[in-house]
Amino acid sequence: IQEGRVVIVGSGIIGCSWAMAFASAGFQIKLYDIKQEQITKALENIGKQMKELEKIGMLKGSLKSDQQLALIGGCTDLKSAVEGAVYIQECTPENLEIKKKIFNQLDNIVSNDTVLASSTSCILPSKIFTGLKHVKQCIVAHPVNPPYFVPLVELVPHPETEPSIIEKTFALMKKIGQSPVKLMKEIDGFALNRLQYAIISEAWRLVGDGVISPHDLDLVMSDGLGMRYAFMGPLETMHLNAEGILNYCDRYRDGMIRVLKSFGPIPDFAGETEQKINQAMCEQTPADPAHLNARRRWRDECLLHLAKLKMEV
Ligand code: NAD
């Protein structure tokens, strides 16, 4: 069992997955939410998931599922949840007003060395944390859904975040088996979503322009680029696909610039292309909770196998 308690604020999709990640490393966790029913549901759901993972030999950590579940307690009183906490991971809905309100409440009750981290996907640290007494202790720790299966966490500091807080968060993420990366400064979309939106944008244009079907577009990623992207990024790919980066640029610079110049404007993500992509996606997985959840379970299983493979290579 680890020293120091972790608090998860908001027990939705991301909050539950964070709780499982911390429990796998033996941390004691308080799961806070405004609604008791939500906490009860979250704990039930976490217990069920842990048992299922244990059954297939894929529960993370050295503790049994019962021991891990026993580390997580629910709480609807923020003050008692936060008492003695070393680290707080906020996972409330992606809404600036809700986040500002909760960080203001936390600002009045936390000690001077608790790390205050937000899971926000796209709100800048300066929007959430500016003006707080404890701004030096605040950081964005943006996970990828679901963090239990996908290790990357983007650490994005506020301009006033203390370097020691960045280091503490980095070390904690490593300890629970995540893969933290540090952004040196804040930028809209952080790094992950900027890359993701660049891909989505060109995918949308290729389908919209009638170059490729939605199904085949997805295969270009899952059976093509994605195969190596699970192990190395685009920069190392360049390095290996020629005799090093310098040689790659020498060979492909002009071609890359020519192709990039032919990219169209930002799509509106609406209208005919939206209909076409929706129809193709729904043929594969109808957009109702039962089908979506079944497909998500399949995705999570694939991610688990991939995570196992990555540990072996
Ligand atoms: P969610 O809607 O599933 O969960 C939000 C939870 O917060 C709910 O349980 C709700 O009851 C609770 N809540 C609402 N107001 C609260 C308050 N004042 N105090 C405490 N709890 C409160 O949302 P989610 O998908 O888990 O997302 C949470 C955060 O994580 C968001 O900022 C989101 O951008 C970020 N995130 C989400 C994903 C994703 O793919 N879902 C990925 C990365 C980051």
Short mmCIF file of C-alpha atoms and ligand atoms in Angstrom, two decimals:
data_model
loop_
_atom_site.label_atom_id
_atom_site.label_comp_id
_atom_site.label_asym_id
_atom_site.label_seq_id
_atom_site.Cartn_x
_atom_site.Cartn_y
_atom_site.Cartn_z
CA ILE A 1 0.00 0.00 0.00
CA GLN A 2 1.37 3.41 -1.01
CA GLU A 3 1.77 6.35 1.37
CA GLY A 4 -0.51 9.30 0.77
CA ARG A 5 -4.07 9.45 -0.41
CA VAL A 6 -5.32 10.35 -3.87
CA VAL A 7 -8.64 12.09 -4.48
CA ILE A 8 -10.61 11.73 -7.69
CA VAL A 9 -13.15 14.54 -8.14
CA GLY A 10 -15.95 13.37 -10.44
CA SER A 11 -16.73 9.67 -10.81
CA GLY A 12 -17.69 9.46 -14.49
CA ILE A 13 -15.90 7.59 -17.29
CA ILE A 14 -12.49 9.16 -16.71
CA GLY A 15 -12.74 9.35 -12.91
CA CYS A 16 -13.44 5.60 -12.65
CA SER A 17 -10.59 4.72 -14.98
CA TRP A 18 -8.15 6.93 -13.00
CA ALA A 19 -9.35 5.32 -9.75
CA MET A 20 -8.57 1.87 -11.17
CA ALA A 21 -5.13 2.99 -12.33
CA PHE A 22 -4.25 4.40 -8.88
CA ALA A 23 -5.68 1.34 -7.10
CA SER A 24 -3.60 -0.99 -9.28
CA ALA A 25 -0.49 0.69 -7.84
CA GLY A 26 -1.76 0.35 -4.26
CA PHE A 27 -2.88 3.93 -3.59
CA GLN A 28 -5.77 4.71 -1.26
CA ILE A 29 -8.36 6.66 -3.16
CA LYS A 30 -11.34 8.82 -2.27
CA LEU A 31 -13.83 9.07 -5.09
CA TYR A 32 -15.77 12.32 -4.69
CA ASP A 33 -18.92 13.26 -6.61
CA ILE A 34 -21.87 15.52 -6.01
CA LYS A 35 -24.35 12.68 -6.29
CA GLN A 36 -24.30 9.65 -3.98
CA GLU A 37 -26.10 7.49 -6.60
CA GLN A 38 -23.33 8.29 -9.07
CA ILE A 39 -20.65 7.16 -6.60
CA THR A 40 -22.53 3.95 -5.80
CA LYS A 41 -22.88 3.22 -9.51
CA ALA A 42 -19.21 4.06 -10.12
CA LEU A 43 -17.97 1.74 -7.34
CA GLU A 44 -20.18 -1.09 -8.61
CA ASN A 45 -18.91 -0.57 -12.12
CA ILE A 46 -15.25 -0.47 -10.99
CA GLY A 47 -15.71 -3.68 -8.95
CA LYS A 48 -17.28 -5.43 -11.93
CA GLN A 49 -14.55 -4.32 -14.30
CA MET A 50 -11.80 -5.39 -11.89
CA LYS A 51 -13.34 -8.84 -11.46
CA GLU A 52 -13.67 -9.30 -15.23
CA LEU A 53 -10.07 -8.25 -15.78
CA GLU A 54 -8.89 -10.56 -13.04
CA LYS A 55 -10.78 -13.46 -14.62
CA ILE A 56 -8.92 -13.03 -17.90
CA GLY A 57 -5.59 -12.47 -16.13
CA MET A 58 -5.40 -8.83 -17.12
CA LEU A 59 -5.89 -6.97 -13.87
CA LYS A 60 -2.99 -4.55 -13.44
CA GLY A 61 -0.78 -4.56 -10.35
CA SER A 62 0.13 -7.19 -7.80
CA LEU A 63 -2.95 -6.86 -5.56
CA LYS A 64 -6.10 -8.95 -6.01
CA SER A 65 -9.29 -7.28 -7.27
CA ASP A 66 -10.89 -7.33 -3.79
CA GLN A 67 -7.81 -5.70 -2.28
CA GLN A 68 -7.76 -3.04 -5.00
CA LEU A 69 -11.47 -2.35 -4.66
CA ALA A 70 -11.07 -2.01 -0.88
CA LEU A 71 -8.62 0.85 -1.49
CA ILE A 72 -11.36 2.98 -3.09
CA GLY A 73 -13.83 4.78 -0.88
CA GLY A 74 -16.70 7.03 -1.97
CA CYS A 75 -17.36 10.49 -0.51
CA THR A 76 -19.82 13.34 -1.08
CA ASP A 77 -18.13 15.77 1.30
CA LEU A 78 -15.27 17.55 -0.44
CA LYS A 79 -13.56 18.73 2.75
CA SER A 80 -13.26 15.30 4.30
CA ALA A 81 -12.34 13.75 0.91
CA VAL A 82 -9.43 16.14 0.52
CA GLU A 83 -8.06 15.83 4.05
CA GLY A 84 -4.56 14.35 3.94
CA ALA A 85 -4.56 14.13 0.12
CA VAL A 86 -1.22 14.29 -1.68
CA TYR A 87 -2.74 14.41 -5.15
CA ILE A 88 -6.14 15.44 -6.52
CA GLN A 89 -7.25 14.48 -10.03
CA GLU A 90 -10.26 16.50 -11.13
CA CYS A 91 -12.56 14.71 -13.61
CA THR A 92 -15.73 16.84 -13.69
CA PRO A 93 -17.51 17.56 -17.00
CA GLU A 94 -15.65 19.54 -19.66
CA ASN A 95 -17.15 22.89 -18.70
CA LEU A 96 -15.05 25.88 -17.65
CA GLU A 97 -17.55 27.19 -15.09
CA ILE A 98 -17.85 23.80 -13.33
CA LYS A 99 -14.06 23.41 -13.29
CA LYS A 100 -13.44 26.96 -12.00
CA LYS A 101 -16.00 26.41 -9.27
CA ILE A 102 -14.52 23.13 -8.10
CA PHE A 103 -10.93 24.47 -8.15
CA ASN A 104 -12.08 27.51 -6.17
CA GLN A 105 -13.58 25.19 -3.56
CA LEU A 106 -10.41 23.08 -3.51
CA ASP A 107 -8.25 26.23 -3.26
CA ASN A 108 -9.83 27.00 0.10
CA ILE A 109 -9.24 23.59 1.65
CA VAL A 110 -6.03 22.07 0.26
CA SER A 111 -2.66 22.16 1.98
CA ASN A 112 0.41 23.84 0.49
CA ASP A 113 1.88 20.70 -0.99
CA THR A 114 -1.10 18.90 -2.52
CA VAL A 115 -0.93 18.59 -6.32
CA LEU A 116 -4.10 19.84 -8.02
CA ALA A 117 -4.46 18.22 -11.43
CA SER A 118 -7.21 18.59 -14.01
CA SER A 119 -8.13 15.93 -16.59
CA THR A 120 -9.41 18.55 -19.02
CA SER A 121 -9.10 17.62 -22.70
CA CYS A 122 -9.02 21.11 -24.10
CA ILE A 123 -9.36 23.91 -21.56
CA LEU A 124 -6.11 25.83 -21.08
CA PRO A 125 -4.52 25.84 -17.60
CA SER A 126 -4.53 29.66 -17.62
CA LYS A 127 -8.33 29.62 -18.02
CA ILE A 128 -8.92 27.27 -15.09
CA PHE A 129 -6.20 28.13 -12.55
CA THR A 130 -5.41 31.86 -12.89
CA GLY A 131 -6.12 33.74 -9.66
CA LEU A 132 -6.09 30.72 -7.34
CA LYS A 133 -4.05 31.03 -4.13
CA HIS A 134 -2.56 27.62 -4.89
CA VAL A 135 -1.95 28.24 -8.61
CA LYS A 136 1.70 27.10 -8.21
CA GLN A 137 0.41 23.61 -7.31
CA CYS A 138 -1.94 23.33 -10.30
CA ILE A 139 -1.34 21.41 -13.51
CA VAL A 140 -3.32 19.78 -16.31
CA ALA A 141 -2.79 16.01 -16.44
CA HIS A 142 -4.72 15.10 -19.59
CA PRO A 143 -5.29 11.35 -19.99
CA VAL A 144 -6.33 9.41 -23.05
CA ASN A 145 -9.61 7.51 -22.74
CA PRO A 146 -9.48 5.03 -21.06
CA PRO A 147 -6.35 5.87 -19.01
CA TYR A 148 -6.36 2.38 -17.45
CA PHE A 149 -5.55 0.94 -20.88
CA VAL A 150 -3.84 3.84 -22.67
CA PRO A 151 -0.83 5.11 -20.73
CA LEU A 152 -0.16 8.56 -22.20
CA VAL A 153 -0.76 11.59 -19.95
CA GLU A 154 -0.04 15.12 -21.19
CA LEU A 155 1.27 17.34 -18.40
CA VAL A 156 0.51 20.97 -19.20
CA PRO A 157 1.66 23.61 -16.72
CA HIS A 158 0.12 26.99 -15.95
CA PRO A 159 2.77 29.70 -16.46
CA GLU A 160 3.03 29.87 -12.63
CA THR A 161 3.17 26.10 -11.93
CA GLU A 162 6.21 25.25 -9.78
CA PRO A 163 8.71 22.97 -11.56
CA SER A 164 8.63 20.70 -8.48
CA ILE A 165 4.88 20.12 -9.03
CA ILE A 166 5.52 19.08 -12.64
CA GLU A 167 8.24 16.67 -11.44
CA LYS A 168 6.04 15.28 -8.63
CA THR A 169 3.18 14.65 -11.06
CA PHE A 170 5.55 13.10 -13.59
CA ALA A 171 6.97 10.72 -10.95
CA LEU A 172 3.50 9.77 -9.69
CA MET A 173 2.28 9.00 -13.20
CA LYS A 174 5.30 6.76 -13.76
CA LYS A 175 4.62 5.02 -10.46
CA ILE A 176 1.09 4.04 -11.53
CA GLY A 177 2.31 2.82 -14.92
CA GLN A 178 1.22 5.77 -17.07
CA SER A 179 3.46 7.39 -19.67
CA PRO A 180 3.66 11.12 -18.91
CA VAL A 181 4.92 13.72 -21.39
CA LYS A 182 5.67 17.33 -20.51
CA LEU A 183 4.49 20.29 -22.57
CA MET A 184 6.77 23.25 -21.94
CA LYS A 185 3.92 25.72 -22.35
CA GLU A 186 0.18 25.67 -22.87
CA ILE A 187 -1.33 25.60 -26.35
CA ASP A 188 -4.92 25.08 -27.50
CA GLY A 189 -5.56 21.33 -28.03
CA PHE A 190 -2.29 20.44 -26.25
CA ALA A 191 -0.18 18.06 -28.39
CA LEU A 192 -2.40 14.99 -28.68
CA ASN A 193 -5.55 16.67 -29.94
CA ARG A 194 -3.61 18.89 -32.34
CA LEU A 195 -2.20 15.74 -33.95
CA GLN A 196 -5.55 13.97 -33.79
CA TYR A 197 -7.42 16.89 -35.38
CA ALA A 198 -4.84 17.11 -38.18
CA ILE A 199 -5.59 13.45 -38.96
CA ILE A 200 -9.38 13.79 -38.61
CA SER A 201 -9.34 16.83 -40.83
CA GLU A 202 -7.55 15.12 -43.74
CA ALA A 203 -9.63 11.94 -43.23
CA TRP A 204 -12.79 14.04 -43.57
CA ARG A 205 -11.52 15.76 -46.73
CA LEU A 206 -10.49 12.46 -48.38
CA VAL A 207 -13.92 10.93 -47.74
CA GLY A 208 -15.75 14.16 -48.61
CA ASP A 209 -13.86 14.48 -51.90
CA GLY A 210 -14.82 10.92 -52.84
CA VAL A 211 -11.21 9.69 -52.81
CA ILE A 212 -11.78 6.79 -50.41
CA SER A 213 -14.65 5.16 -48.48
CA PRO A 214 -15.01 5.76 -44.70
CA HIS A 215 -14.27 2.08 -44.05
CA ASP A 216 -11.08 2.08 -46.13
CA LEU A 217 -9.96 5.38 -44.62
CA ASP A 218 -10.06 3.79 -41.16
CA LEU A 219 -8.08 0.82 -42.49
CA VAL A 220 -5.33 3.16 -43.67
CA MET A 221 -4.78 3.96 -40.01
CA SER A 222 -5.56 0.67 -38.27
CA ASP A 223 -3.75 -1.62 -40.74
CA GLY A 224 -1.21 0.92 -41.96
CA LEU A 225 0.12 3.89 -40.05
CA GLY A 226 -1.30 2.69 -36.74
CA MET A 227 0.71 -0.54 -36.85
CA ARG A 228 3.94 1.31 -36.29
CA TYR A 229 2.50 4.27 -34.40
CA ALA A 230 1.77 1.90 -31.51
CA PHE A 231 5.53 1.58 -31.09
CA MET A 232 7.14 4.72 -32.49
CA GLY A 233 6.13 8.23 -33.42
CA PRO A 234 6.21 10.04 -36.76
CA LEU A 235 9.65 11.53 -36.15
CA GLU A 236 11.37 8.23 -35.45
CA THR A 237 9.45 6.75 -38.38
CA MET A 238 11.12 9.34 -40.63
CA HIS A 239 14.50 8.50 -39.12
CA LEU A 240 14.11 4.79 -39.86
CA ASN A 241 12.41 5.10 -43.25
CA ALA A 242 15.58 6.59 -44.74
CA GLU A 243 19.19 6.73 -43.66
CA GLY A 244 18.28 9.05 -40.79
CA ILE A 245 16.25 12.25 -40.57
CA LEU A 246 18.63 14.35 -42.68
CA ASN A 247 18.50 11.83 -45.48
CA TYR A 248 14.69 11.56 -45.16
CA CYS A 249 14.28 15.31 -45.51
CA ASP A 250 16.69 15.34 -48.40
CA ARG A 251 14.68 12.68 -50.21
CA TYR A 252 11.14 13.62 -49.29
CA ARG A 253 11.16 17.35 -48.41
CA ASP A 254 9.84 18.54 -51.79
CA GLY A 255 7.22 15.79 -51.97
CA MET A 256 5.93 16.48 -48.45
CA ILE A 257 5.61 20.20 -49.17
CA ARG A 258 3.88 19.55 -52.53
CA VAL A 259 1.33 17.19 -50.94
CA LEU A 260 0.77 19.44 -47.91
CA LYS A 261 0.08 22.39 -50.23
CA SER A 262 -2.75 20.37 -51.79
CA PHE A 263 -4.59 19.96 -48.47
CA GLY A 264 -7.99 21.66 -48.58
CA PRO A 265 -9.56 24.09 -46.11
CA ILE A 266 -10.74 23.10 -42.61
CA PRO A 267 -13.90 20.96 -43.05
CA ASP A 268 -17.17 22.09 -41.42
CA PHE A 269 -17.79 18.56 -40.06
CA ALA A 270 -21.44 18.80 -41.14
CA GLY A 271 -23.69 18.21 -44.14
CA GLU A 272 -23.27 15.51 -46.76
CA THR A 273 -19.91 14.16 -45.58
CA GLU A 274 -21.22 13.93 -42.03
CA GLN A 275 -24.21 11.88 -43.29
CA LYS A 276 -21.99 9.63 -45.36
CA ILE A 277 -19.57 8.93 -42.50
CA ASN A 278 -22.42 8.46 -40.03
CA GLN A 279 -24.09 5.91 -42.28
CA ALA A 280 -20.87 3.94 -42.73
CA MET A 281 -20.03 3.96 -39.02
CA CYS A 282 -23.57 2.93 -38.02
CA GLU A 283 -23.55 0.01 -40.47
CA GLN A 284 -20.57 -1.34 -38.55
CA THR A 285 -21.71 -0.32 -35.07
CA PRO A 286 -25.23 1.07 -34.61
CA ALA A 287 -25.06 4.19 -32.41
CA ASP A 288 -27.13 2.79 -29.51
CA PRO A 289 -25.65 2.16 -26.05
CA ALA A 290 -25.69 -1.65 -26.35
CA HIS A 291 -23.77 -1.79 -29.63
CA LEU A 292 -21.42 1.05 -28.69
CA ASN A 293 -20.60 -0.58 -25.34
CA ALA A 294 -19.94 -3.95 -26.94
CA ARG A 295 -17.57 -2.35 -29.43
CA ARG A 296 -15.88 -0.36 -26.60
CA ARG A 297 -15.32 -3.59 -24.70
CA TRP A 298 -13.71 -5.08 -27.78
CA ARG A 299 -11.53 -1.94 -28.13
CA ASP A 300 -10.44 -2.13 -24.50
CA GLU A 301 -9.54 -5.80 -24.86
CA CYS A 302 -7.42 -5.00 -27.93
CA LEU A 303 -5.73 -2.18 -26.03
CA LEU A 304 -4.96 -4.51 -23.15
CA HIS A 305 -3.36 -7.06 -25.47
CA LEU A 306 -1.39 -4.28 -27.10
CA ALA A 307 -0.25 -2.94 -23.72
CA LYS A 308 0.92 -6.46 -22.81
CA LEU A 309 2.80 -6.77 -26.08
CA LYS A 310 4.41 -3.36 -25.58
CA MET A 311 5.68 -4.48 -22.19
CA GLU A 312 7.27 -7.56 -23.76
CA VAL A 313 9.11 -5.82 -26.62
P1 NAD B 1 -18.47 12.27 -17.26
O1 NAD B 1 -19.62 13.12 -17.63
O2 NAD B 1 -18.50 10.81 -17.55
O3 NAD B 1 -18.19 12.43 -15.68
C1 NAD B 1 -18.26 13.63 -15.01
C2 NAD B 1 -18.58 13.34 -13.55
O4 NAD B 1 -18.46 14.56 -12.80
C3 NAD B 1 -20.01 12.83 -13.29
O5 NAD B 1 -19.94 11.66 -12.48
C4 NAD B 1 -20.70 13.98 -12.54
O6 NAD B 1 -21.66 13.52 -11.58
C5 NAD B 1 -19.51 14.61 -11.84
N1 NAD B 1 -19.68 16.01 -11.45
C6 NAD B 1 -20.38 17.00 -12.03
N2 NAD B 1 -20.23 18.16 -11.34
C7 NAD B 1 -19.40 17.89 -10.31
C8 NAD B 1 -18.87 18.65 -9.25
N3 NAD B 1 -19.14 19.94 -9.12
N4 NAD B 1 -18.07 18.03 -8.35
C9 NAD B 1 -17.77 16.72 -8.48
N5 NAD B 1 -18.25 15.94 -9.46
C10 NAD B 1 -19.05 16.52 -10.37
O7 NAD B 1 -17.19 12.96 -17.95
P2 NAD B 1 -15.80 12.26 -18.38
O8 NAD B 1 -15.91 11.77 -19.78
O9 NAD B 1 -15.36 11.34 -17.31
O10 NAD B 1 -14.84 13.54 -18.44
C11 NAD B 1 -14.29 14.13 -17.29
C12 NAD B 1 -13.12 15.03 -17.69
O11 NAD B 1 -12.11 14.24 -18.32
C13 NAD B 1 -13.49 16.12 -18.68
O12 NAD B 1 -12.77 17.30 -18.40
C14 NAD B 1 -13.03 15.54 -20.00
O13 NAD B 1 -12.71 16.53 -20.96
C15 NAD B 1 -11.78 14.81 -19.57
N6 NAD B 1 -11.39 13.75 -20.49
C16 NAD B 1 -12.35 12.93 -21.04
C17 NAD B 1 -11.97 11.96 -21.96
C18 NAD B 1 -13.02 11.06 -22.58
O14 NAD B 1 -12.77 10.55 -23.67
N7 NAD B 1 -14.15 10.81 -21.91
C19 NAD B 1 -10.61 11.81 -22.30
C20 NAD B 1 -9.65 12.63 -21.69
C21 NAD B 1 -10.05 13.61 -20.79
#
